[in-house]
Amino acid sequence: MSRRSMLVVGGGWAGIAAAVKATSSGWHVTMVEERPYLGGRARSFADKVTGDVIDNGQHVLMGCYSAMMSTLRAMGTDSLLHKQKALRVAFVDTSGRDVLDASQLPGKAGVALGLLRLSKLSRADLWPILRLAMAMQWGRATGHGLTCLELLQRYGQTERAIQRFWEPVVLATVNAPINMADASLLVTVMNRAFFGSGRDDSRIYIPADGLSALVEPFPSLLASHGGTVLCSTSVEHLSSDGTSVRATFSNGQDAVFDTAIVACQPPAVERLFPGLLPELVRTMEFSPIVSVYLWYDGAWCDVDFAATLGTTTQWVFNRRALGRTDPAIEKRFPGHVALTISAGSALVTRSQDDIVAACDAELRQLFPAMEGVRCLHGVVIKEKRATFLATPQVHPLRALVRGPFPNVEIVGDWTNTGLPATLEGAAYSGLKAVERLDRRE
Ligand SMILES: Cc1cc2nc3c(=O)[nH]c(=O)nc-3n(C[C@H](O)[C@H](O)[C@H](O)COP(=O)(O)OP(=O)(O)OC[C@H]3O[C@@H](n4cnc5c(N)ncnc54)[C@H](O)[C@@H]3O)c2cc1C
């Protein structure tokens, strides 16, 4: 066993980011993941009918995702992202289209100008948006203890601004209904992403080849630094005497490490360390995301992606424009879109056929180019525990999550990151844990 050995339990993005960083600072890392694949809640697979690679739900990254981007750069997979040159988001409803285009000026000035140019919002809607954005930047609007709706009402946002701008942003970033979502997370998102200090912070990045491609080089990266990945294996027991960690794996193997990073969700942490998590953290509620993939016999989608307003569907992504597709598949299925419905509790009990038919019908109301185009195939993925439900009651409890021993850290998107449950939150928690363990050395 190497002097600086580390066990990482869980191969989601918190564990992957931790392992990549630890490897670069000299740790010999063993990663153990109970499923047969890496990526956790962010992974892709080939659709059996069409052969297209689809994600377990369309994921979006942003330019401000610095922890994720440094992890991807270390693996050489940041080039697999379709990167916008500047923030550009279309909003579509039955009355037509609006586009938030931030390309006219750099950074946050471009976002502000883009907002002011939204044609379906009047000055009476737009000025309060900018006033609130400034109050967030100056630290006057913190959102602490409030739901997003309470914060928006307190700062005089119009009904139209809430429906056409704030609600799509909250659903996409916090995955909770606007009247439940913690407002301090919205403030963080606005300050870091839309009005961040970096030029690229608000740019949207979308995995072009599927999420799993982003992690493909990971096992060889680890191996080249003396590490290893064990998939289809779980950690059943973990204990520490403060200087070394003893682990038992589901394959019966016992192993000893200098440190461990546990990168699992609360139920798995509770199984490893009964009684560690405070009751309210252990019993956190989760919020679903429903993703729908549709294939058509014609190419009808003329946007890269768009927020859809007044529909069950919230976002539509044109996979043929954003992904790299096998030409033979594209010939058979020229149209292919991914739809996202965050906080989608209302859909969880509906049948797949019903959801596909309802989403297809909604799209036809919004995109006249769909006339005469037939839907050939649909897939519905219901992630019932997509992210924890970030309410003002639950979000502050994340600060209570601590490792059980000085040489064992707990990480994951639900831990005390100050961010919504996202890839960036997961990766950030992993990097920070390695920094803490490095300082202990
Ligand atoms: C449908 C959907 C859409 C999303 N969209 C976005 C988006 O657009 N942008 C964004 O930033 N985020 C998005 N997210 C959130 C993002 O996917 C998560 O925040 C992130 O993947 C969480 O990573 P994690 O490592 O914290 O947890 P996980 O991915 O849950 O990883 C934990 C891992 O630990 C493993 N494990 C558990 N117990 C053990 C054990 N005892 N031994 C070994 N292994 C174990 C699990 O199998 C799992 O692989 C979305 C999530 C979903 C579900």
GROMACS .gro file of C-alpha atoms in nm, residues 196-343:
model
  148
  196GLY     CA    1  -2.068   3.659  -1.293
  197SER     CA    2  -1.740   3.848  -1.315
  198GLY     CA    3  -1.590   3.624  -1.587
  199ARG     CA    4  -1.652   3.686  -1.957
  200ASP     CA    5  -1.767   3.330  -2.016
  201ASP     CA    6  -1.966   3.266  -1.698
  202SER     CA    7  -2.310   3.283  -1.860
  203ARG     CA    8  -2.223   3.072  -2.167
  204ILE     CA    9  -2.411   2.744  -2.191
  205TYR     CA   10  -2.220   2.422  -2.259
  206ILE     CA   11  -2.391   2.101  -2.365
  207PRO     CA   12  -2.233   1.755  -2.385
  208ALA     CA   13  -2.224   1.669  -2.756
  209ASP     CA   14  -2.150   1.295  -2.736
  210GLY     CA   15  -2.340   1.207  -2.419
  211LEU     CA   16  -2.241   1.240  -2.056
  212SER     CA   17  -2.057   0.909  -2.032
  213ALA     CA   18  -1.807   1.016  -2.299
  214LEU     CA   19  -1.691   1.290  -2.061
  215VAL     CA   20  -1.560   1.031  -1.815
  216GLU     CA   21  -1.424   0.773  -2.059
  217PRO     CA   22  -1.050   0.850  -2.004
  218PHE     CA   23  -1.092   0.843  -1.625
  219PRO     CA   24  -0.993   0.479  -1.553
  220SER     CA   25  -0.676   0.506  -1.762
  221LEU     CA   26  -0.589   0.844  -1.603
  222LEU     CA   27  -0.616   0.684  -1.259
  223ALA     CA   28  -0.421   0.375  -1.368
  224SER     CA   29  -0.139   0.588  -1.508
  225HIS     CA   30  -0.094   0.729  -1.156
  226GLY     CA   31  -0.105   0.391  -0.983
  227GLY     CA   32  -0.476   0.404  -0.908
  228THR     CA   33  -0.765   0.176  -0.996
  229VAL     CA   34  -1.143   0.174  -1.053
  230LEU     CA   35  -1.364  -0.108  -0.930
  231CYS     CA   36  -1.714  -0.095  -1.078
  232SER     CA   37  -2.005  -0.324  -0.980
  233THR     CA   38  -1.857  -0.327  -0.631
  234SER     CA   39  -1.989  -0.145  -0.326
  235VAL     CA   40  -1.823  -0.043  -0.004
  236GLU     CA   41  -2.010  -0.225   0.271
  237HIS     CA   42  -1.823  -0.107   0.577
  238LEU     CA   43  -1.583   0.176   0.657
  239SER     CA   44  -1.404   0.257   0.981
  240SER     CA   45  -1.110   0.473   1.082
  241ASP     CA   46  -0.874   0.501   1.376
  242GLY     CA   47  -0.788   0.858   1.270
  243THR     CA   48  -0.472   0.763   1.080
  244SER     CA   49  -0.590   0.480   0.855
  245VAL     CA   50  -0.922   0.377   0.704
  246ARG     CA   51  -1.033   0.014   0.684
  247ALA     CA   52  -1.290  -0.076   0.417
  248THR     CA   53  -1.479  -0.392   0.332
  249PHE     CA   54  -1.602  -0.430  -0.027
  250SER     CA   55  -1.900  -0.633  -0.151
  251ASN     CA   56  -1.654  -0.874  -0.322
  252GLY     CA   57  -1.535  -0.970   0.027
  253GLN     CA   58  -1.203  -0.786  -0.003
  254ASP     CA   59  -1.071  -0.586   0.296
  255ALA     CA   60  -0.836  -0.296   0.229
  256VAL     CA   61  -0.660  -0.022   0.425
  257PHE     CA   62  -0.610   0.338   0.305
  258ASP     CA   63  -0.469   0.660   0.450
  259THR     CA   64  -0.786   0.855   0.374
  260ALA     CA   65  -1.132   0.814   0.223
  261ILE     CA   66  -1.378   1.035   0.042
  262VAL     CA   67  -1.737   0.916   0.055
  263ALA     CA   68  -1.915   1.055  -0.252
  264CYS     CA   69  -2.260   0.902  -0.214
  265GLN     CA   70  -2.611   1.029  -0.147
  266PRO     CA   71  -2.751   1.053   0.210
  267PRO     CA   72  -2.906   0.701   0.232
  268ALA     CA   73  -2.573   0.539   0.136
  269VAL     CA   74  -2.382   0.762   0.382
  270GLU     CA   75  -2.629   0.664   0.652
  271ARG     CA   76  -2.574   0.295   0.576
  272LEU     CA   77  -2.197   0.337   0.615
  273PHE     CA   78  -2.215   0.563   0.922
  274PRO     CA   79  -2.544   0.503   1.105
  275GLY     CA   80  -2.651   0.809   1.307
  276LEU     CA   81  -2.393   1.044   1.145
  277LEU     CA   82  -2.640   1.262   0.958
  278PRO     CA   83  -2.886   1.482   1.144
  279GLU     CA   84  -3.243   1.348   1.117
  280LEU     CA   85  -3.355   1.631   0.885
  281VAL     CA   86  -3.066   1.571   0.645
  282ARG     CA   87  -3.118   1.194   0.650
  283THR     CA   88  -3.483   1.238   0.560
  284MET     CA   89  -3.432   1.509   0.294
  285GLU     CA   90  -3.704   1.504   0.030
  286PHE     CA   91  -3.605   1.462  -0.333
  287SER     CA   92  -3.740   1.631  -0.643
  288PRO     CA   93  -3.790   1.445  -0.972
  289ILE     CA   94  -3.684   1.538  -1.324
  290VAL     CA   95  -3.871   1.383  -1.615
  291SER     CA   96  -3.685   1.370  -1.947
  292VAL     CA   97  -3.848   1.286  -2.279
  293TYR     CA   98  -3.662   1.196  -2.598
  294LEU     CA   99  -3.855   1.207  -2.926
  295TRP     CA  100  -3.756   1.102  -3.277
  296TYR     CA  101  -3.924   1.229  -3.597
  297ASP     CA  102  -3.922   1.146  -3.968
  298GLY     CA  103  -3.841   1.509  -4.050
  299ALA     CA  104  -3.610   1.779  -3.912
  300TRP     CA  105  -3.839   2.050  -3.777
  301CYS     CA  106  -3.653   2.207  -3.485
  302ASP     CA  107  -3.493   2.537  -3.589
  303VAL     CA  108  -3.343   2.633  -3.249
  304ASP     CA  109  -3.048   2.478  -3.064
  305PHE     CA  110  -3.255   2.483  -2.749
  306ALA     CA  111  -3.539   2.687  -2.605
  307ALA     CA  112  -3.740   2.743  -2.291
  308THR     CA  113  -4.103   2.660  -2.367
  309LEU     CA  114  -4.354   2.875  -2.179
  310GLY     CA  115  -4.707   2.783  -2.067
  311THR     CA  116  -4.647   2.411  -2.134
  312THR     CA  117  -4.573   2.105  -1.920
  313THR     CA  118  -4.249   2.076  -2.115
  314GLN     CA  119  -4.002   2.338  -1.989
  315TRP     CA  120  -3.704   2.306  -2.220
  316VAL     CA  121  -3.653   2.159  -2.565
  317PHE     CA  122  -3.305   2.066  -2.693
  318ASN     CA  123  -3.240   2.000  -3.060
  319ARG     CA  124  -3.015   1.694  -3.035
  320ARG     CA  125  -2.939   1.698  -3.405
  321ALA     CA  126  -2.792   2.050  -3.374
  322LEU     CA  127  -2.618   1.993  -3.039
  323GLY     CA  128  -2.497   1.636  -3.064
  324ARG     CA  129  -2.265   1.452  -3.295
  325THR     CA  130  -2.485   1.200  -3.472
  326ASP     CA  131  -2.415   0.891  -3.676
  327PRO     CA  132  -2.524   0.997  -4.031
  328ALA     CA  133  -2.698   0.660  -4.085
  329ILE     CA  134  -2.911   0.716  -3.773
  330GLU     CA  135  -2.984   1.076  -3.869
  331LYS     CA  136  -3.100   0.961  -4.213
  332ARG     CA  137  -3.360   0.732  -4.054
  333PHE     CA  138  -3.456   0.977  -3.780
  334PRO     CA  139  -3.384   1.331  -3.907
  335GLY     CA  140  -3.560   1.499  -3.614
  336HIS     CA  141  -3.453   1.426  -3.256
  337VAL     CA  142  -3.525   1.640  -2.949
  338ALA     CA  143  -3.475   1.607  -2.574
  339LEU     CA  144  -3.731   1.766  -2.343
  340THR     CA  145  -3.688   1.846  -1.976
  341ILE     CA  146  -3.951   1.878  -1.707
  342SER     CA  147  -3.793   1.975  -1.375
  343ALA     CA  148  -3.978   1.936  -1.044
   0.00000   0.00000   0.00000
